[in-house]
Coordinates of N, CA and C in Angstrom, one line a residue:
X110 N 99.7 122.0 127.9 CA 99.4 120.7 128.4 C 98.5 120.0 127.4
X111 N 98.7 118.7 127.3 CA 97.9 117.9 126.4 C 97.1 116.9 127.3
X112 N 95.8 117.0 127.1 CA 94.9 116.0 127.8 C 94.3 115.1 126.8
X113 N 94.6 113.8 127.1 CA 94.2 112.8 126.1 C 93.4 111.7 126.8
X114 N 92.3 111.2 126.2 CA 91.5 110.2 126.7 C 91.3 109.1 125.6
X115 N 91.6 107.9 125.9 CA 91.4 106.8 124.9 C 90.4 105.8 125.6
X116 N 89.3 105.5 124.8 CA 88.3 104.6 125.3 C 88.3 103.4 124.4
X117 N 88.6 102.3 124.9 CA 88.5 101.0 124.1 C 87.1 100.6 124.0
X118 N 86.5 100.5 122.8 CA 85.1 100.2 122.7 C 84.8 98.8 122.3
X119 N 85.8 97.9 122.1 CA 85.6 96.6 121.7 C 86.8 95.7 121.9
X120 N 86.7 94.5 121.5 CA 87.8 93.5 121.6 C 88.8 93.7 120.4
X121 N 90.0 93.2 120.6 CA 91.0 93.2 119.5 C 90.4 92.4 118.4
X122 N 90.5 92.9 117.2 CA 89.9 92.1 116.0 C 90.5 90.7 115.9
X123 N 89.7 89.8 115.5 CA 90.1 88.4 115.2 C 90.4 88.4 113.7
X124 N 91.6 88.1 113.3 CA 92.0 88.1 111.9 C 91.6 86.8 111.2
X125 N 91.1 85.9 111.9 CA 90.7 84.6 111.3 C 89.3 84.7 110.7
X126 N 89.2 84.8 109.4 CA 87.9 84.9 108.7 C 87.5 83.5 108.3
X127 N 86.2 83.3 108.3 CA 85.7 82.0 107.9 C 84.8 82.2 106.7
X128 N 84.9 81.2 105.7 CA 84.1 81.2 104.5 C 84.3 82.3 103.5
X129 N 85.5 82.9 103.5 CA 85.9 83.9 102.5 C 87.1 83.5 101.8
X130 N 87.4 84.0 100.6 CA 88.6 83.7 100.0 C 89.8 84.0 100.8
X131 N 90.9 83.2 100.6 CA 92.1 83.4 101.4 C 92.7 84.8 101.1
X132 N 93.2 85.4 102.2 CA 93.8 86.7 102.0 C 95.2 86.6 101.6
X133 N 95.8 87.7 101.1 CA 97.2 87.7 100.7 C 98.1 87.2 101.8
X134 N 97.8 87.8 103.0 CA 98.6 87.5 104.2 C 98.5 86.0 104.5
X135 N 97.3 85.5 104.5 CA 97.1 84.1 104.8 C 97.8 83.2 103.8
X136 N 97.8 83.5 102.5 CA 98.5 82.7 101.6 C 100.0 82.7 101.8
X137 N 100.6 83.8 102.1 CA 102.1 83.9 102.4 C 102.4 83.2 103.7
X138 N 101.5 83.3 104.7 CA 101.8 82.7 106.0 C 101.7 81.2 105.8
X139 N 100.8 80.7 105.0 CA 100.7 79.2 104.8 C 101.8 78.7 104.0
X140 N 102.3 79.5 103.0 CA 103.3 79.0 102.1 C 104.7 79.1 102.7
X141 N 104.9 80.0 103.7 CA 106.2 80.2 104.3 C 107.2 80.9 103.4
X142 N 106.7 81.5 102.3 CA 107.5 82.2 101.4 C 107.7 83.7 101.8
X143 N 108.8 84.3 101.3 CA 109.0 85.7 101.4 C 108.3 86.4 100.3
X144 N 108.4 87.7 100.4 CA 107.7 88.6 99.4 C 108.8 89.4 98.7
X145 N 108.8 89.5 97.3 CA 109.7 90.4 96.7 C 109.8 91.8 97.3
X146 N 111.0 92.3 97.6 CA 111.1 93.5 98.3 C 110.8 94.8 97.4
X147 N 110.7 94.6 96.1 CA 110.4 95.8 95.3 C 109.5 95.3 94.1
X148 N 109.0 96.3 93.4 CA 108.3 96.0 92.2 C 109.2 95.2 91.2
X149 N 108.5 94.5 90.3 CA 109.3 93.6 89.4 C 110.0 94.4 88.3
X150 N 111.2 94.0 88.0 CA 111.9 94.5 86.9 C 111.3 94.0 85.6
X151 N 111.6 94.5 84.5 CA 111.1 94.0 83.2 C 111.5 92.5 83.0
X152 N 112.7 92.2 83.4 CA 113.2 90.8 83.2 C 112.5 89.9 84.1
X153 N 112.2 90.3 85.4 CA 111.4 89.5 86.3 C 110.0 89.3 85.8
X154 N 109.4 90.4 85.3 CA 108.0 90.3 84.7 C 108.0 89.3 83.6
X155 N 109.0 89.3 82.7 CA 109.0 88.4 81.6 C 109.0 87.0 82.1
X156 N 109.6 86.7 83.2 CA 109.6 85.3 83.7 C 108.3 84.9 84.3
X157 N 107.5 85.8 84.8 CA 106.3 85.4 85.5 C 105.1 85.6 84.5
X158 N 105.2 86.3 83.5 CA 104.1 86.7 82.6 C 103.4 85.5 81.9
X159 N 104.2 84.5 81.4 CA 103.5 83.4 80.6 C 102.3 82.8 81.1
X160 N 102.2 82.4 82.4 CA 100.9 81.8 82.8 C 99.8 82.8 83.1
X161 N 100.1 84.1 83.1 CA 99.1 85.1 83.4 C 98.3 85.5 82.2
X162 N 97.0 86.0 82.4 CA 96.3 86.5 81.3 C 97.0 87.8 80.7
X163 N 96.7 88.1 79.5 CA 97.4 89.2 78.8 C 96.9 90.5 79.4
X164 N 95.7 90.8 79.6 CA 95.2 92.1 80.1 C 95.4 93.2 79.1
X165 N 94.9 94.3 79.5 CA 95.0 95.5 78.6 C 95.8 96.6 79.4
X166 N 96.6 97.4 78.6 CA 97.3 98.5 79.2 C 98.0 98.3 80.5
X167 N 98.6 97.1 80.7 CA 99.3 96.8 81.9 C 98.6 96.5 83.1
X168 N 97.3 96.2 83.0 CA 96.5 96.0 84.2 C 96.9 94.7 84.9
X169 N 97.3 93.7 84.2 CA 97.8 92.5 84.9 C 99.1 92.7 85.7
X170 N 100.0 93.5 85.1 CA 101.3 93.8 85.8 C 101.0 94.7 87.0
X171 N 100.1 95.6 86.8 CA 99.7 96.5 88.0 C 99.1 95.6 89.1
X172 N 98.3 94.7 88.7 CA 97.7 93.8 89.7 C 98.7 93.0 90.4
X173 N 99.7 92.5 89.7 CA 100.8 91.7 90.3 C 101.5 92.5 91.3
X174 N 101.9 93.7 90.9 CA 102.7 94.6 91.8 C 101.8 95.0 93.0
X175 N 100.5 95.2 92.8 CA 99.6 95.6 93.9 C 99.5 94.5 94.9
X176 N 99.5 93.2 94.4 CA 99.4 92.1 95.4 C 100.7 92.0 96.2
X177 N 101.8 92.1 95.5 CA 103.1 92.1 96.3 C 103.2 93.3 97.3
X178 N 102.7 94.5 96.9 CA 102.7 95.6 97.7 C 101.8 95.3 99.0
X179 N 100.6 94.8 98.7 CA 99.7 94.4 99.9 C 100.4 93.4 100.8
X180 N 101.1 92.4 100.2 CA 101.8 91.4 101.1 C 102.9 92.1 101.9
X181 N 103.6 93.0 101.3 CA 104.7 93.7 102.0 C 104.2 94.6 103.1
X182 N 103.1 95.3 102.8 CA 102.7 96.4 103.8 C 101.6 96.0 104.7
X183 N 100.7 95.0 104.2 CA 99.6 94.6 105.0 C 98.4 95.7 105.0
X184 N 98.5 96.6 104.0 CA 97.4 97.6 103.9 C 96.2 97.0 103.3
X185 N 95.1 97.7 103.5 CA 93.8 97.3 102.9 C 93.8 97.4 101.4
X186 N 92.9 96.7 100.8 CA 92.8 96.8 99.3 C 92.5 98.3 98.9
X187 N 91.6 99.0 99.5 CA 91.4 100.4 99.0 C 92.7 101.2 99.1
X188 N 93.5 101.1 100.2 CA 94.7 101.8 100.3 C 95.7 101.3 99.2
X189 N 95.8 100.0 99.0 CA 96.7 99.5 97.9 C 96.3 100.0 96.6
X190 N 95.0 100.1 96.3 CA 94.6 100.6 95.0 C 95.0 102.1 94.8
X191 N 94.8 102.8 95.9 CA 95.2 104.3 95.9 C 96.7 104.4 95.7
X192 N 97.5 103.7 96.4 CA 98.9 103.8 96.3 C 99.5 103.3 95.0
X193 N 99.0 102.2 94.4 CA 99.6 101.6 93.3 C 99.0 101.9 91.9
X194 N 97.8 102.5 91.9 CA 97.1 102.7 90.7 C 96.4 101.5 90.1
X195 N 96.4 100.4 90.8 CA 95.7 99.2 90.4 C 94.2 99.4 90.5
X196 N 93.5 98.4 90.1 CA 92.0 98.4 90.3 C 91.6 97.3 91.2
X197 N 90.3 97.2 91.5 CA 89.8 96.1 92.4 C 90.1 94.8 91.7
X198 N 90.4 94.8 90.4 CA 90.7 93.6 89.6 C 91.9 92.9 90.3
X199 N 92.8 93.6 90.9 CA 94.0 93.0 91.6 C 93.5 91.9 92.6
X200 N 92.5 92.3 93.4 CA 92.0 91.3 94.4 C 91.4 90.1 93.7
X201 N 90.6 90.4 92.6 CA 90.0 89.3 91.9 C 91.1 88.4 91.2
X202 N 92.1 89.0 90.7 CA 93.2 88.2 90.1 C 93.8 87.3 91.2
X203 N 94.1 87.9 92.4 CA 94.7 87.1 93.5 C 93.9 85.9 93.8
X204 N 92.6 86.1 94.0 CA 91.7 85.0 94.3 C 91.7 83.9 93.2
X205 N 91.6 84.3 91.9 CA 91.6 83.4 90.8 C 93.0 82.7 90.8
X206 N 94.1 83.4 90.9 CA 95.4 82.8 90.8 C 95.7 81.9 91.9
X207 N 95.2 82.1 93.1 CA 95.5 81.2 94.2 C 94.6 79.9 94.1
X208 N 93.5 80.0 93.5 CA 92.6 78.9 93.3 C 93.1 77.9 92.3
X209 N 93.8 78.4 91.2 CA 94.3 77.5 90.2 C 95.8 77.3 90.2
X210 N 96.5 77.7 91.3 CA 97.9 77.5 91.5 C 98.8 78.4 90.7
X211 N 98.2 79.3 90.0 CA 99.1 80.3 89.2 C 100.0 81.1 90.2
X212 N 99.4 81.5 91.3 CA 100.2 82.3 92.3 C 101.4 81.5 92.8
X213 N 101.3 80.2 93.0 CA 102.4 79.4 93.4 C 103.5 79.4 92.3
X214 N 103.1 79.3 91.1 CA 104.0 79.3 90.0 C 104.7 80.7 89.8
X215 N 104.0 81.8 90.0 CA 104.5 83.1 90.0 C 105.6 83.2 91.0
X216 N 105.3 82.8 92.2 CA 106.3 82.9 93.3 C 107.5 82.0 93.1
X217 N 107.3 80.9 92.6 CA 108.4 79.9 92.3 C 109.3 80.6 91.2
X218 N 108.8 81.3 90.2 CA 109.6 81.9 89.2 C 110.4 83.1 89.8
X219 N 110.1 83.5 90.9 CA 110.8 84.7 91.6 C 111.6 84.2 92.8
X220 N 111.9 82.9 92.9 CA 112.5 82.4 94.1 C 114.0 83.0 94.3
X221 N 114.5 83.5 93.2 CA 115.9 84.1 93.3 C 116.0 85.6 93.5
X222 N 114.8 86.3 93.6 CA 114.8 87.7 93.8 C 114.9 88.0 95.3
X223 N 115.4 89.1 95.7 CA 115.5 89.5 97.1 C 114.1 89.5 97.8
X224 N 114.0 88.8 98.9 CA 112.7 88.6 99.5 C 112.7 89.3 100.9
X225 N 111.5 89.7 101.3 CA 111.2 90.3 102.6 C 110.3 89.3 103.4
X226 N 110.5 89.2 104.7 CA 109.6 88.3 105.4 C 108.2 89.0 105.5
X227 N 107.2 88.1 105.8 CA 105.8 88.6 105.9 C 105.7 89.5 107.2
X228 N 105.2 90.7 107.0 CA 105.1 91.5 108.2 C 104.1 91.0 109.2
X229 N 104.4 91.2 110.5 CA 103.5 90.8 111.5 C 102.3 91.8 111.7
X230 N 101.1 91.3 111.7 CA 99.9 92.3 111.8 C 99.9 92.9 113.2
X231 N 99.4 94.1 113.3 CA 99.3 94.8 114.6 C 97.8 95.2 114.7
X232 N 96.9 94.2 115.0 CA 95.5 94.6 115.1 C 95.3 95.5 116.3
X233 N 94.4 96.4 116.2 CA 94.0 97.3 117.3 C 92.5 97.2 117.5
X234 N 92.1 97.3 118.8 CA 90.7 97.2 119.0 C 90.0 98.5 118.6
X235 N 88.7 98.5 118.4 CA 88.0 99.8 118.1 C 88.2 100.7 119.3
X236 N 88.4 102.0 119.0 CA 88.6 102.9 120.1 C 88.1 104.3 119.7
X237 N 87.9 105.1 120.7 CA 87.6 106.5 120.6 C 88.7 107.3 121.3
X238 N 89.3 108.2 120.5 CA 90.4 109.0 121.1 C 89.9 110.5 121.1
X239 N 90.0 111.0 122.3 CA 89.5 112.4 122.5 C 90.7 113.2 123.2
X240 N 90.8 114.4 122.9 CA 91.8 115.2 123.6 C 91.7 116.7 123.4
X241 N 92.5 117.4 124.2 CA 92.5 118.8 124.0 C 93.9 119.3 124.4
X242 N 94.2 120.4 123.8 CA 95.5 121.1 124.0 C 95.3 122.4 124.7
X243 N 96.0 122.6 125.8 CA 95.9 123.9 126.5 C 96.6 124.9 125.7
X244 N 95.9 125.9 125.2 CA 96.5 126.9 124.3 C 97.6 127.7 125.0
X245 N 97.5 127.8 126.3 CA 98.6 128.6 127.0 C 99.9 127.9 127.0
X246 N 99.9 126.6 126.7 CA 101.2 125.9 126.6 C 101.8 126.0 125.2
X247 N 101.1 126.6 124.2 CA 101.6 126.7 122.9 C 102.7 127.7 122.8
X248 N 103.7 127.4 122.0 CA 104.8 128.3 121.8 C 104.5 129.4 120.7
X249 N 105.0 130.6 121.0 CA 104.8 131.6 120.0 C 106.1 131.6 119.1
X250 N 106.1 132.3 118.0 CA 107.2 132.3 117.1 C 108.6 132.7 117.8
X251 N 108.5 133.5 118.9 CA 109.7 133.8 119.6 C 110.2 132.7 120.5
X252 N 109.5 131.6 120.6 CA 109.9 130.5 121.4 C 109.4 130.5 122.8
X253 N 108.6 131.5 123.1 CA 108.0 131.7 124.5 C 106.6 131.2 124.5
X254 N 106.1 130.7 125.7 CA 104.8 130.3 125.8 C 103.9 131.5 126.0
X255 N 102.6 131.4 125.8 CA 101.7 132.5 126.0 C 101.8 133.1 127.4
X256 N 102.0 132.2 128.4 CA 102.1 132.6 129.8 C 103.3 133.5 130.0
X257 N 104.4 133.2 129.3 CA 105.6 134.1 129.5 C 105.4 135.4 128.8
X258 N 104.5 135.5 127.8 CA 104.3 136.7 127.1 C 103.5 137.7 127.8
X259 N 102.8 137.3 128.9 CA 101.9 138.2 129.6 C 102.7 139.1 130.6

């Protein structure tokens, strides 16, 4: 048997932040644009690279891919960085590029690539999950429970 107890400890988070730079999700929601479904090909990168800073060792391209990954998945920046190999510079690039309309130009240059819709957020309230498993209900390698083995 499994005994599980979930205790909700607060309200569902409010995703509307005030006084902070626009999030990737908020930018796409406001623009009504889709998100490229995959990382950019070399040909697509060549189309969007001209207005972007040059960067070193591919950091700008990794930032761009990380921003698209964040938009597609809705994951946090620390998770995006871990998954894509980008740095925190990706977040700084996004903030700079949205403030000077570079991000609008990047997305316009990719209007012909396959797009995915913006995923819907699934905010959860803070909670505590506690549980226990009755070891007598566990199966042994032979497929029998411990009670049947006695």
